């Protein structure tokens, strides 16, 4: 499915670069390779899964359009994929979604319905939309077509960087992480997969350690892409194919984000900084190792930066 | 000299990428190609000229070190080039230089002397340092070795992008612009060279139009790399080999800078945004044209962004 996803999405997504920084490598005593999905279409890896899902549908399945609930990047990605296929996209977004993400969904022709920023409100609002339109739901992460699409980022990474000791990704709902873990299992089985998550949204960490699904409850983190709970598909994949999950403090996320902005001159969103934050906190021994990090996206409201009060 | 510079500096600088944005192209109705010197060593094109100048010196010429006055990027670049060659670098900086640039000079082992932010203060302070140390002065732009080094950015651009109608660069002291103009003359003679400058630091514009050298007097612009006057070497090259100079408003610089940050997910400094600002102001007809823009650098104090009050 990953190989099929790759061919299916190729015409509509970017092959993103892998970048390094000598200054960051010197600081950490390791070789870091950043797979820059902030340069992906709509500014996030979510384009991969959304395009794969939308183009996997039959004409019959997508004639009434697609719909989803999303705090941001999946919303844009689905609206864009639907626009390319020439179908409608109905998007449920929390009222708290960054204005830049709302504007982008509109730009791709998505029809937005706002709701309270809770999972319950998102799901009930979406149910009403499905009843009214008969659109096909494309879940942001708990969908094997989405996971296969996200997996193509890690697949591309391994084609470019050989002998990586570790590949890291942030974890929210687990779409990127489970895709990364599956791609690593098939294409670079000697590489360990380590996820990172904010302490203040540590449901995946606690679920992984206890091997029991624990939902995300009232998370408060600057990493606004990582607020959601794992899903019934992503959770077992993560339990079976991820080596570890690390948690990080909010101030480390901000520090890691600013370090990447300053040293690499690239714009990443807070969620993308979470794996590097774990390395800055010395959560694992990385001396002399080759470490990949999937930079998940670069969509941030430039009027509100976390280090400017 | 450009060909020699290219071979001389190759081991010590990055071959920077040329990036494009479909969203910006659609907005402007043209094809734009950004030569990203913000990804250059020390975050600016200045590394090219500084390395070329320092490695052009004989052992005798550089035994007492090198020195310069610079508002920022040339200072870092010279300190780094001197560190690589294993010699001292004495740097005169205005008290108003951004803290991030001061810190970077120190990191490369440069010895800093601060002065008032005027050309007179810079020159008199530097004269004292030369008297005391006998170091060799490497001027930030009025030096043919510096100009030849900066020219390699445009040379690389033409190797990657063929049939460009226009190549644009910002103009401060004119080192980048005269190098760009010479490289275009030799390597892509059908391409027009058009410079851009802030209205509030329009000495190069007025000098170019009047064919008479007019110094920069009390300039106030956010584009802090473009405050200096043209030099006795750069001015005649610009008069003879540049097709036009356009001036832009401060608000256009900020708008262009934010557009590049948002759409391309790369960090550029205000000076780099000046050519795009001229296009946003519709200063020239660009419909359907292929336009290169040299992004001069990405060194900016992330704690002070012009669109956040």
XYZ file of C-alpha atoms in Angstrom:
618
model
C 0.000 0.000 0.000
C 2.908 2.365 0.673
C 4.403 1.629 -2.743
C 1.011 2.174 -4.379
C 0.473 5.394 -2.429
C 3.785 6.716 -3.629
C 2.919 6.267 -7.309
C -0.622 7.570 -6.789
C 0.399 10.831 -5.096
C 3.561 11.574 -7.084
C 1.980 14.037 -9.567
C 0.427 16.127 -6.795
C 3.037 16.407 -4.043
C 6.611 17.642 -3.635
C 9.606 15.392 -3.144
C 10.856 17.389 -0.148
C 14.545 17.948 0.638
C 16.521 16.483 3.550
C 18.517 19.284 5.204
C 21.268 19.344 7.816
C 22.934 21.988 9.956
C 26.590 21.738 10.942
C 25.935 24.099 13.848
C 23.147 21.929 15.280
C 25.196 18.757 14.673
C 28.163 20.277 16.530
C 25.918 21.330 19.403
C 24.433 17.832 19.797
C 27.419 15.692 18.844
C 25.333 13.720 16.351
C 24.393 13.809 12.659
C 20.835 15.056 12.210
C 18.877 14.855 8.963
C 15.653 16.829 8.707
C 13.041 15.630 6.195
C 11.424 18.965 5.426
C 7.694 18.444 5.033
C 7.283 22.133 5.862
C 8.153 22.563 2.162
C 5.380 20.084 1.223
C 2.219 21.244 -0.574
C -0.024 23.135 1.897
C 3.025 23.282 4.160
C 2.656 19.886 5.824
C 3.044 16.111 5.390
C -0.774 15.885 5.531
C -0.872 16.450 1.765
C 0.481 12.969 1.247
C -2.276 11.148 3.110
C -5.073 13.388 1.876
C -4.115 13.021 -1.785
C -3.709 9.279 -1.377
C -7.127 8.923 0.283
C -9.020 11.137 -2.169
C -7.459 9.502 -5.232
C -8.128 6.009 -3.788
C -11.888 6.642 -3.897
C -14.048 5.393 -6.775
C -16.072 7.960 -8.719
C -19.172 6.637 -6.924
C -17.542 6.996 -3.486
C -16.594 10.613 -4.025
C -19.499 11.976 -6.056
C -20.974 13.737 -2.991
C -17.620 15.100 -1.903
C -15.448 14.354 1.112
C -15.559 15.667 4.661
C -13.471 15.680 7.821
C -12.782 17.373 11.113
C -9.302 18.811 11.597
C -7.488 21.423 13.652
C -5.684 22.617 10.584
C -3.233 20.938 8.248
C -5.391 17.932 7.300
C -8.210 20.372 6.587
C -6.108 22.295 4.068
C -4.683 19.116 2.599
C -8.105 17.526 2.094
C -9.568 20.715 0.601
C -6.675 20.865 -1.855
C -6.893 17.157 -2.791
C -10.658 17.531 -3.367
C -10.096 20.625 -5.514
C -7.610 18.708 -7.684
C -10.066 15.823 -8.090
C -12.895 18.287 -8.748
C -15.139 17.341 -5.823
C -16.475 19.180 -2.756
C -14.750 19.221 0.652
C -16.713 19.912 3.852
C -14.408 20.762 6.746
C -15.270 20.937 10.458
C -12.733 23.114 12.288
C -12.473 24.116 15.953
C -13.109 27.831 16.589
C -9.570 27.991 17.970
C -7.877 27.004 14.672
C -5.142 29.487 13.645
C -6.490 32.119 11.234
C -3.800 31.293 8.674
C -5.081 27.703 8.475
C -8.699 28.817 8.148
C -7.766 31.178 5.320
C -5.889 28.422 3.509
C -8.857 26.016 3.619
C -11.050 28.720 2.099
C -8.457 29.379 -0.584
C -8.697 25.731 -1.689
C -12.484 26.005 -1.893
C -13.243 24.038 1.297
C -16.616 24.690 2.986
C -15.919 25.299 6.669
C -18.226 24.655 9.637
C -16.807 25.852 12.969
C -17.401 24.026 16.279
C -16.212 23.986 19.900
C -12.622 22.723 20.292
C -13.562 19.302 21.695
C -13.574 15.882 20.054
C -17.272 15.482 20.889
C -18.229 18.744 19.178
C -16.123 17.887 16.134
C -17.687 14.454 15.760
C -21.304 15.533 16.275
C -20.898 18.454 13.856
C -19.368 16.170 11.264
C -22.182 13.615 11.705
C -24.731 16.320 10.866
C -22.798 17.273 7.730
C -22.619 13.670 6.565
C -26.372 13.277 7.118
C -27.072 16.408 5.087
C -24.612 15.874 2.203
C -23.828 12.132 2.102
C -20.141 13.121 1.722
C -17.458 10.472 2.358
C -15.554 10.970 5.598
C -11.766 11.024 5.390
C -10.526 10.803 8.949
C -7.336 12.828 9.648
C -5.348 9.792 10.779
C -7.388 6.706 11.649
C -7.562 5.512 8.044
C -5.157 3.096 6.390
C -5.123 5.155 3.162
C -4.062 8.208 5.157
C -1.409 6.229 7.036
C -0.027 4.761 3.778
C 0.233 8.237 2.327
C 2.041 9.675 5.353
C 4.411 6.666 5.216
C 5.816 7.897 1.910
C 7.746 10.675 3.714
C 9.827 8.112 5.620
C 10.148 5.990 2.468
C 11.667 8.956 0.603
C 13.899 9.665 3.588
C 15.424 6.175 3.484
C 16.061 6.445 -0.266
C 18.227 9.492 0.446
C 19.792 8.758 3.859
C 21.300 5.344 4.432
C 22.197 3.708 7.748
C 20.090 5.962 9.940
C 20.245 4.722 13.530
C 17.014 6.430 14.542
C 14.067 8.051 12.770
C 11.946 10.421 14.847
C 8.488 11.903 14.363
C 6.042 13.790 16.550
C 2.854 12.006 17.606
C -0.656 13.441 17.791
C -3.320 11.133 16.376
C -0.575 8.842 15.158
C -1.063 8.993 11.382
C 2.448 10.239 10.663
C 3.990 8.057 13.364
C 2.313 4.813 12.330
C 3.128 5.484 8.668
C 6.731 6.259 9.613
C 6.936 3.060 11.655
C 5.542 0.921 8.838
C 7.854 2.462 6.236
C 10.817 1.880 8.545
C 9.748 -1.740 9.123
C 9.671 -2.431 5.373
C 12.426 -0.190 3.998
C 14.992 0.223 6.815
C 14.360 -2.462 9.431
C 17.565 -1.763 11.377
C 16.494 1.824 12.119
C 14.770 2.468 15.432
C 11.601 4.577 15.407
C 11.286 6.993 18.326
C 8.371 9.385 18.724
C 8.151 12.570 20.754
C 5.137 14.181 22.381
C 4.514 17.220 24.590
C 4.305 16.389 28.324
C 1.131 18.423 28.380
C -0.495 16.177 25.751
C 1.063 12.846 26.738
C -1.803 10.480 25.954
C 0.187 8.560 23.334
C 3.098 8.155 25.763
C 0.823 6.835 28.480
C -1.077 4.599 26.064
C 2.174 3.196 24.672
C 3.703 2.509 28.087
C 0.550 0.942 29.567
C -0.456 -0.843 26.340
C -3.955 0.481 27.059
C -5.679 3.160 25.017
C -5.841 6.412 27.011
C -7.602 9.336 25.306
C -6.234 12.869 25.159
C -7.991 14.902 27.857
C -7.874 18.697 27.934
C -4.352 18.988 26.437
C -2.665 22.397 26.613
C 0.404 22.668 24.433
C 1.860 25.070 21.924
C 2.183 22.065 19.567
C -1.319 22.549 18.167
C -1.009 19.659 15.714
C -0.623 17.129 18.543
C -3.816 17.590 20.563
C -5.768 14.571 19.338
C -6.031 11.009 20.707
C -4.629 7.924 19.004
C -7.080 5.902 16.887
C -8.157 2.273 16.763
C -5.856 1.716 13.761
C -2.891 3.895 14.714
C -2.632 2.708 18.335
C -1.921 -0.990 17.631
C 0.542 -0.107 14.837
C 2.396 2.182 17.244
C 2.429 -0.448 19.995
C 3.893 -3.029 17.643
C 6.295 -1.005 15.474
C 7.501 2.002 17.485
C 10.522 1.553 19.763
C 9.868 4.366 22.228
C 7.919 7.550 22.902
C 9.594 10.485 24.704
C 7.854 13.460 26.287
C 9.113 17.049 26.337
C 8.485 20.302 28.165
C 6.848 23.301 26.501
C 9.959 25.454 26.923
C 12.039 22.821 25.122
C 9.633 22.875 22.187
C 9.996 26.652 21.882
C 13.788 26.412 22.247
C 14.041 23.702 19.570
C 11.761 25.613 17.225
C 13.784 28.818 17.572
C 17.040 26.885 17.119
C 15.816 25.508 13.777
C 14.544 28.920 12.633
C 17.824 30.627 13.559
C 20.283 28.030 12.391
C 18.547 26.525 9.373
C 16.603 29.603 8.207
C 13.481 27.532 7.713
C 10.032 28.057 9.214
C 8.607 25.105 11.110
C 5.504 24.895 13.271
C 5.782 24.003 16.973
C 4.681 20.368 16.472
C 7.674 19.849 14.181
C 10.094 20.918 16.910
C 9.008 18.258 19.405
C 11.521 15.525 18.354
C 14.472 17.949 18.472
C 13.174 19.168 21.845
C 13.571 15.609 23.167
C 17.190 15.576 21.970
C 17.863 18.971 23.588
C 16.522 17.491 26.838
C 19.028 14.613 26.475
C 16.240 12.073 26.698
C 18.273 9.474 24.798
C 21.956 8.895 24.050
C 22.648 10.148 20.531
C 26.419 10.728 20.531
C 27.840 9.907 17.123
C 24.540 8.583 15.817
C 22.728 9.308 12.544
C 19.250 10.554 13.337
C 16.426 11.440 10.987
C 13.671 13.812 12.077
C 10.478 14.315 10.111
C 9.655 18.022 10.156
C 5.896 17.745 10.004
C 4.955 21.228 8.762
C 5.509 24.951 8.624
C 2.069 26.475 9.080
C 2.167 28.988 11.892
C 0.526 32.353 12.455
C 3.521 34.664 12.002
C 1.762 37.335 14.052
C 1.979 35.186 17.205
C 5.414 33.739 17.883
C 5.888 31.900 21.181
C 9.130 33.697 22.094
C 7.638 37.192 21.564
C 5.345 38.254 24.422
C 38.399 36.589 -11.706
C 34.863 35.246 -11.226
C 35.907 31.827 -12.522
C 38.949 31.839 -10.230
C 36.849 32.964 -7.283
C 34.468 30.103 -7.827
C 37.212 27.474 -7.637
C 38.895 29.213 -4.699
C 35.795 29.388 -2.508
C 34.206 26.067 -3.442
C 35.500 24.079 -0.440
C 34.235 26.630 2.066
C 30.801 27.710 0.864
C 27.449 26.119 0.041
C 26.073 25.711 -3.445
C 22.701 27.204 -2.483
C 19.370 26.047 -3.927
C 17.115 27.976 -6.303
C 13.529 27.785 -4.994
C 10.161 28.731 -6.469
C 6.638 29.140 -5.131
C 3.594 28.371 -7.275
C 1.487 30.568 -5.003
C 3.740 33.605 -5.472
C 4.013 32.925 -9.220
C 0.219 32.784 -9.514
C -0.125 36.002 -7.542
C 2.336 37.874 -9.784
C 1.652 36.217 -13.138
C 5.359 35.530 -13.642
C 7.903 32.792 -12.958
C 10.130 33.738 -10.036
C 13.332 31.910 -9.091
C 14.895 32.698 -5.724
C 18.639 32.040 -5.321
C 18.676 31.306 -1.606
C 21.809 32.816 -0.101
C 19.976 32.814 3.237
C 21.092 29.154 3.272
C 24.696 30.222 2.617
C 27.387 29.866 5.311
C 26.854 32.535 8.003
C 23.407 33.020 6.479
C 24.354 35.461 3.713
C 26.028 35.848 0.298
C 28.810 37.763 2.066
C 30.586 34.455 2.733
C 31.465 34.246 -0.937
C 33.333 37.542 -1.128
C 34.957 37.222 2.279
C 36.340 33.744 1.593
C 37.541 34.837 -1.836
C 39.315 37.914 -0.429
C 40.933 36.133 2.543
C 42.141 33.213 0.430
C 43.467 35.602 -2.251
C 45.948 37.095 0.224
C 49.562 35.938 0.361
C 50.865 34.582 3.687
C 52.769 37.862 4.106
C 49.669 39.961 3.450
C 47.605 38.191 6.062
C 50.120 37.451 8.812
C 48.770 40.315 10.972
C 45.186 39.362 10.356
C 42.379 41.115 8.499
C 40.018 43.869 9.552
C 36.876 45.601 8.383
C 33.885 47.677 9.366
C 30.480 46.150 8.771
C 26.913 46.420 9.989
C 26.652 42.695 10.172
C 26.871 39.969 7.573
C 30.281 40.891 6.142
C 31.583 40.979 9.713
C 30.500 37.391 10.356
C 31.678 36.262 6.952
C 35.142 37.791 7.381
C 35.509 36.411 10.910
C 34.639 32.952 9.615
C 36.973 33.162 6.599
C 39.818 34.301 8.878
C 39.112 31.453 11.305
C 39.327 28.932 8.455
C 42.628 30.420 7.273
C 43.875 30.558 10.881
C 44.401 34.331 11.129
C 42.918 37.093 13.282
C 39.899 39.203 12.314
C 39.334 42.671 13.814
C 35.789 43.876 13.260
C 34.392 47.400 13.720
C 30.622 47.255 14.220
C 28.056 50.024 14.812
C 26.494 49.958 18.284
C 23.146 49.460 16.545
C 24.092 46.116 14.950
C 21.532 43.370 15.690
C 22.537 41.283 18.712
C 22.304 38.063 16.717
C 24.984 39.365 14.304
C 27.268 40.482 17.149
C 26.966 37.051 18.770
C 27.813 35.329 15.493
C 30.996 37.374 14.972
C 32.135 36.407 18.471
C 31.359 32.764 17.774
C 33.774 32.828 14.824
C 36.471 34.351 17.030
C 36.258 37.882 15.642
C 37.522 40.721 17.889
C 34.833 43.399 17.911
C 35.241 47.165 18.453
C 31.943 49.064 18.637
C 31.480 52.602 17.258
C 28.741 55.146 16.507
C 26.543 54.155 13.543
C 28.051 56.613 11.054
C 30.458 56.066 8.194
C 32.903 58.575 9.734
C 32.978 56.752 13.078
C 33.445 53.407 11.355
C 36.327 54.637 9.240
C 38.171 56.477 12.015
C 37.805 53.512 14.400
C 39.088 51.150 11.733
C 42.060 53.448 10.996
C 43.101 53.238 14.651
C 42.912 49.444 14.581
C 45.034 49.256 11.429
C 47.618 51.541 13.016
C 47.762 49.379 16.137
C 47.740 45.906 14.504
C 48.904 46.372 10.912
C 46.032 44.104 9.852
C 44.966 44.058 6.181
C 41.676 45.818 5.518
C 39.046 43.882 3.615
C 36.402 46.413 2.652
C 32.812 45.065 2.728
C 32.163 45.834 -0.930
C 34.606 48.287 -2.559
C 37.155 45.575 -3.370
C 37.375 43.658 -6.624
C 38.082 40.372 -4.773
C 34.878 40.841 -2.776
C 32.911 41.713 -5.918
C 34.274 38.662 -7.767
C 33.250 36.443 -4.870
C 29.713 37.838 -4.695
C 29.451 37.369 -8.480
C 29.595 33.596 -8.041
C 25.995 33.568 -6.732
C 24.673 34.865 -10.067
C 27.041 32.553 -11.933
C 25.575 29.539 -10.114
C 22.084 30.888 -10.777
C 22.643 30.950 -14.541
C 23.992 27.397 -14.507
C 20.667 26.260 -13.053
C 18.113 28.625 -14.609
C 18.286 29.263 -18.326
C 16.654 32.071 -20.306
C 16.005 34.366 -17.361
C 14.597 37.667 -18.617
C 15.620 39.600 -15.520
C 17.930 39.041 -12.556
C 17.295 41.204 -9.491
C 19.373 42.017 -6.414
C 19.126 44.544 -3.602
C 21.701 47.347 -3.518
C 23.482 48.780 -0.486
C 27.205 49.352 -1.032
C 26.883 47.595 -4.366
C 29.136 44.570 -3.868
C 26.399 42.049 -4.600
C 24.880 44.171 -7.341
C 28.119 44.865 -9.220
C 29.131 41.188 -8.937
C 25.683 40.159 -10.170
C 25.935 42.591 -13.083
C 29.392 41.364 -14.106
C 28.377 37.690 -13.894
C 25.304 38.443 -16.004
C 27.429 40.317 -18.549
C 29.750 37.334 -18.987
C 27.439 34.344 -18.449
C 23.946 35.449 -19.522
C 24.266 38.637 -21.575
C 20.617 38.649 -22.703
C 19.361 38.895 -19.110
C 18.586 42.353 -17.767
C 19.927 43.285 -14.320
C 17.537 45.319 -12.196
C 18.335 46.413 -8.667
C 15.998 47.458 -5.877
C 16.588 49.837 -2.994
C 14.489 51.271 -0.153
C 13.077 54.759 -0.884
C 14.420 55.768 2.509
C 17.995 54.822 1.512
C 17.859 55.747 -2.173
C 21.422 56.998 -2.690
C 22.234 54.306 -5.267
C 19.057 55.133 -7.189
C 19.875 58.840 -7.247
C 23.537 58.203 -8.092
C 22.554 55.855 -10.926
C 19.984 58.241 -12.410
C 22.206 61.324 -12.158
C 25.416 59.489 -13.063
C 26.960 61.390 -10.151
C 28.052 59.787 -6.900
C 25.643 60.750 -4.091
C 26.478 59.408 -0.635
C 23.951 57.762 1.689
C 22.888 60.351 4.255
C 21.038 59.437 7.433
C 19.127 56.503 5.891
C 16.258 55.023 7.923
C 15.050 51.683 6.632
C 14.207 48.290 8.023
C 16.566 46.864 5.371
C 19.607 47.164 7.638
C 21.984 45.653 5.098
C 21.367 48.489 2.623
C 22.423 51.558 4.613
C 25.842 52.178 3.072
C 26.963 54.332 0.132
C 28.242 53.008 -3.186
C 32.027 52.800 -3.568
C 34.532 54.081 -6.104
C 34.689 50.599 -7.678
C 31.060 49.530 -7.379
C 29.535 52.791 -8.644
C 31.074 52.765 -12.150
C 30.354 49.039 -12.582
C 26.708 49.669 -11.666
C 26.466 52.661 -14.021
C 27.808 50.592 -16.897
C 26.294 47.152 -16.347
C 22.990 47.575 -14.473
C 19.828 48.229 -16.494
C 17.726 49.938 -13.836
C 17.325 50.625 -10.116
C 13.846 50.681 -8.543
C 12.914 52.115 -5.153
C 10.357 50.695 -2.738
C 8.358 51.736 0.311
C 9.038 50.347 3.776
C 5.589 48.737 3.999
C 6.231 46.892 0.718
C 9.476 45.475 2.118
C 7.643 44.137 5.158
C 4.830 42.755 2.991
C 7.285 41.026 0.626
C 9.268 39.602 3.520
C 6.161 38.179 5.196
C 4.933 36.773 1.873
C 8.166 34.818 1.445
C 8.119 33.593 5.060
C 4.492 32.452 4.782
C 4.499 30.968 1.332
C 8.014 29.569 1.026
C 8.614 28.682 4.709
C 12.075 30.218 4.588
C 13.537 32.955 6.762
C 14.934 35.956 4.918
C 16.144 39.270 6.267
C 14.442 42.537 5.249
C 17.161 43.493 2.717
C 16.426 40.282 0.800
C 12.772 41.246 0.378
C 13.476 44.530 -1.419
C 13.457 43.151 -5.019
C 10.161 41.296 -4.480
C 8.787 44.473 -2.872
C 9.442 46.285 -6.162
C 7.471 43.614 -8.025
C 4.595 43.842 -5.524
C 4.556 47.607 -6.209
C 4.234 46.846 -9.954
C 7.295 48.957 -10.707
C 8.006 47.027 -13.912
C 5.985 44.842 -16.273
C 6.751 41.219 -15.454
C 3.746 39.350 -16.915
C 4.871 35.984 -18.234
C 8.548 36.697 -17.609
C 11.217 34.556 -15.946
C 12.747 36.528 -13.107
C 15.610 35.592 -10.810
C 15.944 37.207 -7.386
C 19.034 36.884 -5.252
C 17.915 36.392 -1.651
C 20.842 38.051 0.079
C 20.562 36.555 3.563
C 18.528 35.276 6.480
C 20.078 36.888 9.538
C 17.410 38.629 11.550
C 16.749 39.037 15.246
C 13.778 36.699 15.698
C 12.749 38.595 18.809
C 11.936 41.719 16.778
C 9.783 41.080 13.722
C 8.564 44.123 11.809
C 4.934 42.975 11.623
C 4.687 42.351 15.387
C 4.352 45.561 17.398
